[in-house]
């Protein structure tokens, strides 16, 4: 895929889909800014990339803090002179899976702050830089929960529906500016979020797999391949799209 020498930020790249995406970009000869709220996890991803001969650096950031995102973008441009791609992957789930009437204010506020407002901050500031340089590419990590209802998961579902909407709105706004904006919507994928869910409800493992036609969870690497493809020069006529990777679950 044609991403060689591109300068790429991946948020939430200390684990899961983010780490796999950072590694996949590096494999295809991009320079990757590995960003995560947890510095040690980000450093581990960078070390793994460098062991494979790739180029990567760490810039820590909490995407729910505007000043952190400002620093992330400014440091990237200061070090590398440009920002070609940002992958807005950082995300969290609620502490408690509850029906709407019992949903806690803490779970609502924290999930919306990271998954929705954090994506807005990253898009806003990345777009300012991309407009200056006359090109850019944004890939947002949404979810199957951004396309279909998700029981007892209101804040996560709301935030991911918002990411899909923000992707489409911004793509329309910047389509004539040589800036493409797309989203991927993973279904049930092996990740920290899924592990957390199954640790609380082990009985859900068989239930979840029963609704996936392929009868297995997705792999982080499979999502990463789609992200890098959307960010590459191979997809120059694609913008405002949501690519669903769910093993057929949405069928």
Coordinates of N, CA and C in Angstrom, one line a residue:
X1 N 0.8 -1.2 0.0 CA 0.0 0.0 0.0 C 0.9 1.2 0.0
X2 N 0.4 2.3 -0.6 CA 1.2 3.4 -0.9 C 1.1 4.5 0.3
X3 N 1.9 4.2 1.3 CA 2.0 5.2 2.4 C 3.5 5.5 2.8
X4 N 4.4 5.1 1.9 CA 5.8 5.3 2.1 C 6.1 6.7 2.4
X5 N 6.9 7.0 3.5 CA 7.4 8.3 3.9 C 6.3 9.2 4.4
X6 N 5.1 8.7 4.5 CA 4.0 9.6 5.1 C 4.2 9.7 6.6
X7 N 3.9 10.9 7.2 CA 3.9 11.1 8.6 C 2.6 10.9 9.2
X8 N 2.5 9.9 10.1 CA 1.2 9.3 10.5 C 1.1 9.4 12.1
X9 N 0.1 10.0 12.6 CA -0.3 9.9 14.0 C -1.3 8.8 14.2
X10 N -1.1 7.9 15.2 CA -2.1 7.0 15.6 C -2.4 7.2 17.1
X11 N -3.6 7.6 17.5 CA -3.9 7.7 18.9 C -4.3 6.4 19.5
X12 N -4.2 6.2 20.8 CA -4.5 5.0 21.4 C -3.7 3.8 20.9
X13 N -2.4 4.1 20.5 CA -1.6 3.1 19.8 C -0.7 2.3 20.8
X14 N -1.1 2.3 22.0 CA -0.3 1.5 23.0 C -0.8 0.0 23.0
X15 N -1.9 -0.3 22.4 CA -2.4 -1.6 22.5 C -3.5 -1.8 21.4
X16 N -3.9 -3.1 21.3 CA -5.1 -3.4 20.4 C -5.0 -2.9 19.0
X17 N -6.1 -2.4 18.5 CA -6.2 -2.0 17.1 C -5.2 -0.8 16.8
X18 N -5.0 0.1 17.8 CA -4.1 1.2 17.6 C -2.7 0.7 17.4
X19 N -2.2 -0.2 18.3 CA -0.9 -0.8 18.1 C -0.7 -1.5 16.8
X20 N -1.7 -2.3 16.5 CA -1.6 -3.1 15.2 C -1.6 -2.1 14.0
X21 N -2.3 -1.0 14.1 CA -2.3 -0.1 13.0 C -1.0 0.7 12.9
X22 N -0.4 1.1 14.0 CA 0.9 1.7 14.0 C 1.9 0.8 13.4
X23 N 1.9 -0.5 13.7 CA 2.9 -1.4 13.2 C 2.7 -1.6 11.7
X24 N 1.4 -1.6 11.3 CA 1.1 -1.9 9.9 C 1.6 -0.7 9.0
X25 N 1.4 0.5 9.5 CA 1.9 1.7 8.8 C 3.4 1.6 8.7
X26 N 4.1 1.3 9.8 CA 5.5 1.2 9.8 C 6.0 0.1 8.8
X27 N 5.3 -1.0 8.8 CA 5.7 -2.1 7.9 C 5.7 -1.6 6.4
X28 N 4.8 -0.6 6.1 CA 4.7 -0.1 4.8 C 5.5 1.2 4.6
X29 N 6.5 1.4 5.5 CA 7.5 2.5 5.4 C 7.0 3.9 5.7
X30 N 5.9 4.0 6.5 CA 5.5 5.3 7.0 C 6.3 5.6 8.3
X31 N 6.4 6.9 8.6 CA 6.9 7.2 9.9 C 5.7 7.5 10.9
X32 N 5.7 6.8 12.0 CA 4.6 6.7 12.9 C 4.8 7.4 14.2
X33 N 3.9 8.3 14.5 CA 3.9 8.9 15.9 C 2.9 8.1 16.7
X34 N 3.4 7.4 17.6 CA 2.7 6.5 18.5 C 2.2 7.3 19.7
X35 N 0.9 7.5 19.8 CA 0.4 8.4 20.9 C -0.6 7.5 21.7
X36 N -0.4 7.7 23.0 CA -1.3 7.0 24.0 C -1.3 7.8 25.3
X37 N -2.3 7.6 26.1 CA -2.3 8.2 27.4 C -1.3 7.5 28.3
X38 N -1.0 6.3 28.0 CA -0.1 5.4 28.8 C 1.3 5.4 28.1
X39 N 2.2 6.1 28.6 CA 3.5 6.3 27.9 C 4.3 4.9 27.8
X40 N 4.2 4.1 28.8 CA 5.0 2.8 28.8 C 4.4 1.9 27.7
X41 N 3.1 1.9 27.5 CA 2.5 1.1 26.4 C 2.9 1.6 25.1
X42 N 2.9 2.9 24.9 CA 3.3 3.5 23.7 C 4.8 3.2 23.4
X43 N 5.6 3.3 24.4 CA 7.1 2.9 24.2 C 7.2 1.5 23.7
X44 N 6.4 0.6 24.3 CA 6.5 -0.8 23.9 C 6.2 -1.0 22.4
X45 N 5.1 -0.3 21.9 CA 4.8 -0.3 20.5 C 5.9 0.2 19.6
X46 N 6.5 1.3 20.1 CA 7.6 1.9 19.3 C 8.8 0.9 19.2
X47 N 9.1 0.3 20.4 CA 10.2 -0.6 20.4 C 10.0 -1.8 19.4
X48 N 8.7 -2.3 19.4 CA 8.4 -3.4 18.5 C 8.5 -3.0 17.0
X49 N 8.1 -1.7 16.7 CA 8.3 -1.2 15.4 C 9.7 -1.1 15.0
X50 N 10.5 -0.6 15.9 CA 12.0 -0.4 15.6 C 12.7 -1.7 15.4
X51 N 12.3 -2.7 16.2 CA 12.9 -4.1 16.1 C 12.6 -4.7 14.7
X52 N 11.5 -4.2 14.1 CA 11.2 -4.7 12.7 C 11.8 -3.8 11.6
X53 N 12.6 -2.8 12.1 CA 13.2 -1.9 11.1 C 12.4 -0.7 10.7
X54 N 11.3 -0.4 11.5 CA 10.4 0.7 11.1 C 10.8 2.0 11.9
X55 N 10.1 3.1 11.5 CA 10.4 4.4 12.1 C 9.2 4.8 13.0
X56 N 9.5 5.1 14.2 CA 8.4 5.5 15.1 C 8.9 6.3 16.3
X57 N 8.1 7.2 16.8 CA 8.4 8.0 18.0 C 7.2 8.0 18.9
X58 N 7.4 8.3 20.2 CA 6.3 8.4 21.1 C 6.0 9.9 21.4
X59 N 4.7 10.3 21.4 CA 4.2 11.5 21.9 C 2.9 11.2 22.7
X60 N 3.0 11.3 24.0 CA 1.9 11.0 24.9 C 0.8 12.0 24.8
X61 N -0.4 11.6 24.9 CA -1.5 12.6 24.9 C -2.8 12.0 25.4
X62 N -3.6 12.8 26.1 CA -4.9 12.4 26.5 C -5.8 13.2 25.6
X63 N -6.5 12.5 24.6 CA -7.2 13.2 23.6 C -8.4 13.9 24.1
X64 N -8.8 13.7 25.4 CA -9.9 14.4 26.0 C -9.5 15.8 26.5
X65 N -8.2 16.1 26.4 CA -7.7 17.4 26.8 C -7.2 18.1 25.6
X66 N -7.8 19.3 25.3 CA -7.5 20.0 24.1 C -6.1 20.4 24.0
X67 N -5.5 20.8 25.1 CA -4.1 21.2 25.1 C -3.1 20.1 24.8
X68 N -3.5 18.8 25.2 CA -2.7 17.7 24.9 C -2.7 17.4 23.4
X69 N -3.9 17.6 22.8 CA -4.0 17.4 21.3 C -3.2 18.5 20.6
X70 N -3.3 19.7 21.1 CA -2.5 20.8 20.5 C -1.0 20.5 20.5
X71 N -0.6 20.0 21.6 CA 0.8 19.6 21.7 C 1.2 18.4 20.8
X72 N 0.3 17.5 20.7 CA 0.5 16.3 19.8 C 0.7 16.8 18.4
X73 N -0.1 17.6 17.9 CA -0.1 18.1 16.5 C 1.2 19.0 16.3
X74 N 1.4 19.9 17.2 CA 2.5 20.9 17.1 C 3.9 20.2 17.2
X75 N 4.0 19.2 18.1 CA 5.3 18.5 18.2 C 5.5 17.6 16.9
X76 N 4.5 17.0 16.4 CA 4.6 16.2 15.2 C 5.1 17.1 14.0
X77 N 4.5 18.3 13.8 CA 4.9 19.2 12.8 C 6.3 19.7 13.0
X78 N 6.6 20.0 14.3 CA 7.9 20.6 14.6 C 9.0 19.6 14.3
X79 N 8.8 18.3 14.6 CA 9.8 17.2 14.3 C 9.9 16.8 12.8
X80 N 8.7 16.8 12.2 CA 8.7 16.2 10.8 C 8.2 17.1 9.7
X81 N 7.8 18.3 10.1 CA 7.5 19.3 9.1 C 6.1 19.2 8.4
X82 N 5.3 18.1 8.8 CA 4.0 17.9 8.1 C 3.2 16.9 8.9
X83 N 2.0 16.7 8.6 CA 1.1 15.7 9.1 C 0.3 15.2 7.9
X84 N 0.6 14.0 7.5 CA -0.1 13.4 6.3 C -1.4 12.7 6.7
X85 N -1.3 11.9 7.8 CA -2.5 11.1 8.2 C -2.6 11.1 9.8
X86 N -3.9 11.2 10.2 CA -4.1 10.9 11.6 C -5.2 9.8 11.7
X87 N -4.9 8.9 12.6 CA -5.9 7.8 12.8 C -6.4 8.0 14.2
X88 N -7.7 8.4 14.3 CA -8.3 8.7 15.6 C -8.9 7.4 16.2
X89 N -8.0 6.7 16.9 CA -8.4 5.4 17.5 C -8.6 5.3 19.0
X90 N -8.1 6.3 19.7 CA -8.2 6.2 21.2 C -9.7 6.2 21.6
X91 N -10.0 5.2 22.4 CA -11.4 5.1 22.8 C -11.5 4.2 24.1
X92 N -12.6 4.4 24.8 CA -12.8 3.7 26.1 C -14.3 3.2 26.1
X93 N -14.6 2.3 27.0 CA -15.9 1.9 27.2 C -16.4 2.2 28.6
X94 N -17.6 2.1 28.9 CA -18.1 2.4 30.3 C -17.6 1.4 31.3
X95 N -17.6 1.9 32.5 CA -17.2 1.0 33.6 C -18.3 0.0 33.9
X96 N -19.6 0.4 33.7 CA -20.7 -0.4 34.0 C -21.6 -0.5 32.8
X97 N -22.0 -1.7 32.5 CA -23.0 -1.9 31.4 C -24.4 -1.8 32.1
X98 N -25.1 -0.7 31.8 CA -26.4 -0.5 32.4 C -27.4 0.0 31.4
X99 N -28.7 -0.2 31.8 CA -29.8 0.4 31.0 C -29.7 1.9 31.1
X100 N -30.4 2.6 30.2 CA -30.3 4.1 30.2 C -30.7 4.7 31.5
X101 N -31.8 4.3 32.1 CA -32.3 4.9 33.3 C -31.3 4.7 34.5
X102 N -30.5 3.7 34.4 CA -29.5 3.4 35.5 C -28.1 3.9 35.1
X103 N -27.9 4.4 33.9 CA -26.6 4.8 33.5 C -26.0 5.8 34.3
X104 N -24.7 5.7 34.7 CA -24.1 6.7 35.6 C -23.6 7.9 34.8
X105 N -23.7 9.0 35.5 CA -23.2 10.3 34.8 C -21.7 10.2 34.6
X106 N -21.0 9.5 35.4 CA -19.5 9.3 35.2 C -19.2 8.5 33.9
X107 N -20.0 7.5 33.7 CA -19.8 6.7 32.5 C -20.1 7.5 31.2
X108 N -21.2 8.3 31.3 CA -21.6 9.1 30.2 C -20.5 10.1 29.9
X109 N -20.1 10.8 30.9 CA -19.1 11.9 30.7 C -17.8 11.5 30.2
X110 N -17.3 10.4 30.8 CA -15.9 9.9 30.5 C -15.8 9.3 29.1
X111 N -16.8 8.6 28.7 CA -16.8 7.9 27.4 C -17.0 9.0 26.3
X112 N -17.9 9.9 26.5 CA -18.2 11.0 25.5 C -16.9 11.8 25.4
X113 N -16.3 12.1 26.5 CA -15.1 13.0 26.5 C -14.0 12.4 25.6
X114 N -13.7 11.1 25.7 CA -12.7 10.5 24.9 C -13.1 10.1 23.5
X115 N -14.2 9.4 23.4 CA -14.6 8.8 22.1 C -15.2 9.8 21.1
X116 N -15.9 10.8 21.6 CA -16.5 11.8 20.8 C -15.8 13.2 20.7
X117 N -15.6 13.8 21.9 CA -15.0 15.1 22.0 C -13.5 14.9 21.6
X118 N -12.9 13.8 22.0 CA -11.5 13.6 21.6 C -11.3 13.5 20.1
X119 N -12.2 12.8 19.4 CA -12.1 12.8 18.0 C -12.3 14.1 17.4
X120 N -13.2 14.9 17.9 CA -13.4 16.3 17.4 C -12.2 17.1 17.6
X121 N -11.5 17.1 18.8 CA -10.3 17.8 19.0 C -9.2 17.4 17.9
X122 N -9.1 16.2 17.7 CA -8.0 15.7 16.8 C -8.3 16.1 15.4
X123 N -9.6 15.9 15.0 CA -10.0 16.3 13.6 C -9.8 17.8 13.4
X124 N -10.3 18.6 14.4 CA -10.2 20.1 14.3 C -8.8 20.6 14.1
X125 N -7.9 20.1 14.9 CA -6.5 20.6 14.9 C -5.7 20.0 13.7
X126 N -6.0 18.7 13.4 CA -5.3 18.1 12.3 C -5.7 18.8 11.0
X127 N -7.0 19.1 10.9 CA -7.5 19.7 9.6 C -6.9 21.1 9.5
X128 N -6.6 21.8 10.5 CA -6.0 23.1 10.4 C -4.6 23.0 9.8
X129 N -3.9 22.0 10.2 CA -2.5 21.7 9.6 C -2.6 21.2 8.2
X130 N -3.6 20.3 7.9 CA -3.7 19.8 6.6 C -4.1 20.8 5.6
X131 N -4.9 21.8 6.0 CA -5.3 22.9 5.2 C -4.1 23.8 4.8
X132 N -3.2 24.0 5.8 CA -2.0 24.7 5.5 C -1.1 24.1 4.5
X133 N -1.0 22.8 4.5 CA -0.1 22.0 3.6 C -0.8 21.6 2.3
X134 N -2.1 21.7 2.3 CA -2.8 21.4 1.1 C -3.2 20.0 0.8
X135 N -3.1 19.1 1.9 CA -3.4 17.7 1.7 C -3.5 17.1 3.1
X136 N -4.2 15.9 3.1 CA -4.2 15.2 4.3 C -5.2 14.0 4.3
X137 N -5.2 13.2 5.3 CA -6.1 12.0 5.3 C -6.4 11.7 6.8
X138 N -7.7 11.5 7.1 CA -8.1 11.2 8.4 C -8.9 9.9 8.4
X139 N -8.5 9.0 9.3 CA -9.3 7.7 9.4 C -9.8 7.7 10.9
X140 N -11.1 7.6 11.1 CA -11.7 7.5 12.4 C -12.1 6.1 12.7
X141 N -11.8 5.6 13.9 CA -12.2 4.3 14.3 C -13.6 4.4 15.0
X142 N -14.6 4.0 14.3 CA -15.9 4.0 14.9 C -16.2 2.6 15.4
X143 N -17.3 2.0 15.1 CA -17.7 0.7 15.6 C -19.0 0.2 15.0
X144 N -19.2 -1.1 15.0 CA -20.5 -1.6 14.7 C -21.6 -0.9 15.5
X145 N -21.2 -0.6 16.8 CA -22.1 0.1 17.7 C -22.3 1.6 17.3
X146 N -21.7 2.0 16.2 CA -22.0 3.3 15.6 C -23.0 3.2 14.5
X147 N -23.4 2.0 14.2 CA -24.3 1.7 13.1 C -25.6 1.0 13.5
X148 N -25.5 0.3 14.7 CA -26.6 -0.5 15.2 C -26.7 -0.3 16.7
X149 N -27.9 -0.5 17.2 CA -28.1 -0.4 18.6 C -27.2 -1.3 19.4
X150 N -26.8 -0.9 20.6 CA -26.0 -1.7 21.5 C -26.6 -1.6 22.9
X151 N -27.1 -2.7 23.4 CA -27.8 -2.8 24.7 C -26.9 -2.4 25.8
X152 N -27.4 -1.7 26.8 CA -26.7 -1.3 28.0 C -25.4 -0.7 27.8
X153 N -25.3 0.1 26.8 CA -24.0 0.7 26.4 C -24.2 2.1 25.7
X154 N -25.0 2.9 26.4 CA -25.5 4.1 25.8 C -24.4 5.1 25.4
X155 N -23.5 5.4 26.3 CA -22.5 6.4 26.0 C -21.6 5.9 24.8
X156 N -21.2 4.6 24.8 CA -20.3 4.1 23.8 C -21.1 4.1 22.4
X157 N -22.3 3.7 22.4 CA -23.1 3.7 21.2 C -23.3 5.1 20.7
X158 N -23.6 6.0 21.6 CA -23.8 7.4 21.2 C -22.5 8.0 20.6
X159 N -21.4 7.7 21.3 CA -20.1 8.3 20.8 C -19.7 7.8 19.4
X160 N -20.0 6.5 19.2 CA -19.6 5.9 17.9 C -20.5 6.3 16.8
X161 N -21.8 6.5 17.1 CA -22.7 7.1 16.1 C -22.3 8.5 15.7
X162 N -21.8 9.2 16.7 CA -21.3 10.6 16.5 C -20.1 10.6 15.6
X163 N -19.2 9.6 15.8 CA -18.0 9.5 15.0 C -18.3 9.3 13.6
X164 N -19.3 8.5 13.3 CA -19.7 8.2 11.9 C -20.3 9.5 11.3
X165 N -21.1 10.2 12.1 CA -21.7 11.5 11.6 C -20.6 12.6 11.4
X166 N -19.7 12.7 12.3 CA -18.6 13.7 12.1 C -17.7 13.3 10.9
X167 N -17.5 12.1 10.7 CA -16.7 11.6 9.5 C -17.4 12.1 8.3
X168 N -18.7 11.9 8.1 CA -19.4 12.2 6.9 C -19.5 13.7 6.7
X169 N -19.8 14.5 7.8 CA -19.9 15.9 7.7 C -18.6 16.6 7.3
X170 N -17.5 16.2 8.0 CA -16.2 16.8 7.7 C -15.7 16.4 6.3
X171 N -16.0 15.1 5.9 CA -15.6 14.7 4.5 C -16.2 15.5 3.5
X172 N -17.5 15.9 3.7 CA -18.2 16.7 2.7 C -17.6 18.1 2.7
X173 N -17.2 18.6 3.9 CA -16.7 20.0 4.0 C -15.3 20.1 3.3
X174 N -14.5 19.1 3.3 CA -13.1 19.2 2.8 C -12.9 18.4 1.6
X175 N -13.9 17.9 0.9 CA -13.7 17.1 -0.3 C -13.0 17.8 -1.4
X176 N -13.1 19.1 -1.5 CA -12.4 19.9 -2.5 C -11.1 20.4 -2.1
X177 N -10.6 20.0 -0.9 CA -9.4 20.5 -0.4 C -8.3 19.5 -0.4
X178 N -8.4 18.4 -1.1 CA -7.4 17.4 -1.1 C -7.2 16.7 0.2
X179 N -8.3 16.6 1.0 CA -8.3 16.0 2.3 C -9.4 15.0 2.3
X180 N -9.1 13.7 2.6 CA -10.1 12.6 2.7 C -10.3 12.2 4.1
X181 N -11.5 11.9 4.4 CA -11.9 11.5 5.8 C -12.9 10.3 5.7
X182 N -12.4 9.2 6.3 CA -13.2 8.0 6.3 C -13.2 7.4 7.7
X183 N -14.1 6.4 7.9 CA -14.1 5.7 9.2 C -14.2 4.2 8.9
X184 N -13.7 3.4 9.9 CA -13.9 2.0 9.9 C -14.8 1.6 11.1
X185 N -15.6 0.6 10.9 CA -16.5 0.2 12.0 C -16.3 -1.3 12.3
X186 N -15.4 -1.6 13.2 CA -15.1 -2.9 13.6 C -16.3 -3.5 14.3
X187 N -16.5 -4.8 14.1 CA -17.5 -5.5 14.9 C -16.7 -6.1 16.1
X188 N -17.1 -7.2 16.7 CA -16.5 -7.7 17.9 C -15.0 -8.2 17.5
X189 N -14.1 -7.5 18.1 CA -12.7 -7.6 17.7 C -11.9 -7.9 19.0
X190 N -11.0 -8.8 18.9 CA -10.1 -9.2 20.1 C -9.4 -7.9 20.5
X191 N -9.7 -7.4 21.7 CA -9.1 -6.1 22.2 C -9.3 -6.1 23.7
X192 N -8.7 -5.0 24.3 CA -8.8 -4.8 25.7 C -10.3 -4.6 26.1
X193 N -11.1 -3.9 25.2 CA -12.5 -3.6 25.5 C -13.3 -4.9 25.6
X194 N -13.0 -5.8 24.6 CA -13.7 -7.1 24.6 C -13.3 -7.9 25.7
X195 N -12.0 -8.0 26.0 CA -11.5 -8.8 27.2 C -12.2 -8.3 28.5
X196 N -12.3 -7.0 28.6 CA -12.9 -6.4 29.8 C -14.4 -6.9 29.9
X197 N -15.1 -6.8 28.8 CA -16.5 -7.3 28.8 C -16.6 -8.7 29.2
X198 N -15.8 -9.6 28.6 CA -15.9 -11.0 28.8 C -15.4 -11.4 30.2
X199 N -14.5 -10.6 30.8 CA -14.1 -10.9 32.2 C -15.2 -10.7 33.1
X200 N -16.1 -9.8 32.8 CA -17.3 -9.5 33.7 C -18.4 -10.5 33.3
X201 N -18.6 -10.8 32.1 CA -19.6 -11.7 31.6 C -19.1 -12.8 30.7
X202 N -18.4 -13.8 31.3 CA -17.8 -14.9 30.5 C -18.8 -15.7 29.6
X203 N -20.1 -15.7 30.1 CA -21.1 -16.4 29.4 C -21.4 -15.7 28.0
X204 N -21.0 -14.5 27.9 CA -21.3 -13.8 26.6 C -20.4 -14.2 25.4
X205 N -19.3 -15.0 25.7 CA -18.4 -15.4 24.7 C -19.2 -16.2 23.6
X206 N -19.9 -17.3 24.0 CA -20.6 -18.1 23.1 C -21.7 -17.3 22.4
X207 N -22.4 -16.4 23.2 CA -23.5 -15.7 22.7 C -23.0 -14.7 21.6
X208 N -21.9 -14.0 21.8 CA -21.4 -13.1 20.8 C -21.0 -13.8 19.5
X209 N -20.3 -14.9 19.7 CA -19.9 -15.7 18.5 C -21.0 -16.2 17.7
X210 N -22.1 -16.5 18.4 CA -23.3 -17.1 17.7 C -24.0 -16.1 16.8
X211 N -23.7 -14.7 17.0 CA -24.3 -13.7 16.1 C -23.3 -13.3 15.0
X212 N -22.2 -13.9 15.0 CA -21.2 -13.5 14.0 C -21.2 -14.7 12.9
X213 N -21.6 -14.4 11.7 CA -21.7 -15.5 10.7 C -20.4 -16.2 10.6
X214 N -19.2 -15.6 10.7 CA -17.9 -16.2 10.6 C -17.5 -17.0 11.8
X215 N -18.3 -16.8 12.9 CA -18.2 -17.6 14.1 C -16.8 -17.4 14.8
X216 N -16.3 -16.2 14.7 CA -15.0 -15.8 15.3 C -15.0 -14.3 15.5
X217 N -14.1 -13.9 16.4 CA -13.9 -12.4 16.6 C -12.9 -11.9 15.5
X218 N -12.9 -10.7 15.2 CA -12.0 -10.1 14.3 C -10.6 -10.0 15.0
X219 N -9.6 -9.8 14.2 CA -8.2 -9.6 14.7 C -7.8 -8.2 14.5
X220 N -7.1 -7.6 15.4 CA -6.7 -6.2 15.3 C -5.9 -6.0 14.0
X221 N -5.2 -6.9 13.6 CA -4.4 -6.8 12.3 C -5.3 -6.7 11.1
X222 N -6.5 -7.3 11.2 CA -7.4 -7.2 10.1 C -8.0 -5.8 10.0
X223 N -8.2 -5.2 11.1 CA -8.7 -3.8 11.1 C -7.6 -2.9 10.6
X224 N -6.4 -3.1 11.1 CA -5.3 -2.3 10.7 C -5.1 -2.2 9.2
X225 N -5.3 -3.4 8.5 CA -5.1 -3.4 7.1 C -6.1 -2.5 6.4
X226 N -7.3 -2.5 6.9 CA -8.3 -1.6 6.3 C -8.0 -0.1 6.5
X227 N -7.5 0.2 7.7 CA -7.1 1.6 8.0 C -6.0 2.1 7.1
X228 N -5.0 1.3 7.0 CA -3.8 1.7 6.2 C -4.2 1.8 4.7
X229 N -5.1 0.9 4.3 CA -5.6 1.0 2.9 C -6.3 2.3 2.7
X230 N -7.2 2.7 3.6 CA -8.0 4.0 3.5 C -7.1 5.2 3.5
X231 N -6.0 5.1 4.2 CA -5.0 6.2 4.3 C -4.0 6.3 3.2
X232 N -4.0 5.3 2.3 CA -3.0 5.2 1.3 C -3.4 5.9 0.0
X233 N -2.5 6.0 -0.9 CA -2.8 6.6 -2.2 C -3.6 5.6 -3.1
X234 N -3.8 4.4 -2.6 CA -4.6 3.4 -3.4 C -6.1 3.7 -3.4
X235 N -6.5 4.7 -2.5 CA -8.0 4.9 -2.3 C -8.3 6.4 -2.5
X236 N -7.7 7.0 -3.5 CA -7.8 8.5 -3.7 C -9.2 9.0 -4.0
X237 N -10.1 8.1 -4.4 CA -11.5 8.6 -4.7 C -12.5 8.1 -3.7
X238 N -12.0 7.7 -2.5 CA -12.9 7.3 -1.4 C -12.8 8.4 -0.3
X239 N -14.0 8.9 0.0 CA -14.1 9.8 1.2 C -15.5 9.8 1.7
X240 N -15.6 10.0 3.0 CA -16.9 10.0 3.7 C -17.6 8.7 3.9
X241 N -16.7 7.6 3.8 CA -17.3 6.2 3.9 C -17.1 5.6 5.2
X242 N -17.9 4.7 5.6 CA -17.7 3.8 6.8 C -17.5 2.4 6.3
X243 N -16.4 1.8 6.5 CA -16.1 0.5 6.1 C -16.3 -0.5 7.3
X244 N -17.3 -1.4 7.1 CA -17.6 -2.3 8.2 C -16.9 -3.6 8.2
X245 N -16.2 -3.9 9.3 CA -15.4 -5.2 9.4 C -16.0 -5.9 10.5
X246 N -16.9 -6.8 10.3 CA -17.6 -7.5 11.4 C -17.9 -8.9 11.2
X247 N -17.3 -9.6 10.2 CA -17.5 -11.0 10.0 C -18.9 -11.3 9.6
X248 N -19.6 -10.3 9.1 CA -21.0 -10.5 8.7 C -22.1 -10.2 9.7
X249 N -21.7 -9.7 10.9 CA -22.6 -9.5 12.0 C -23.8 -8.6 11.6
X250 N -23.5 -7.5 10.9 CA -24.5 -6.6 10.5 C -25.5 -7.1 9.5
X251 N -25.2 -8.3 9.0 CA -26.2 -8.9 8.1 C -27.4 -9.5 8.8

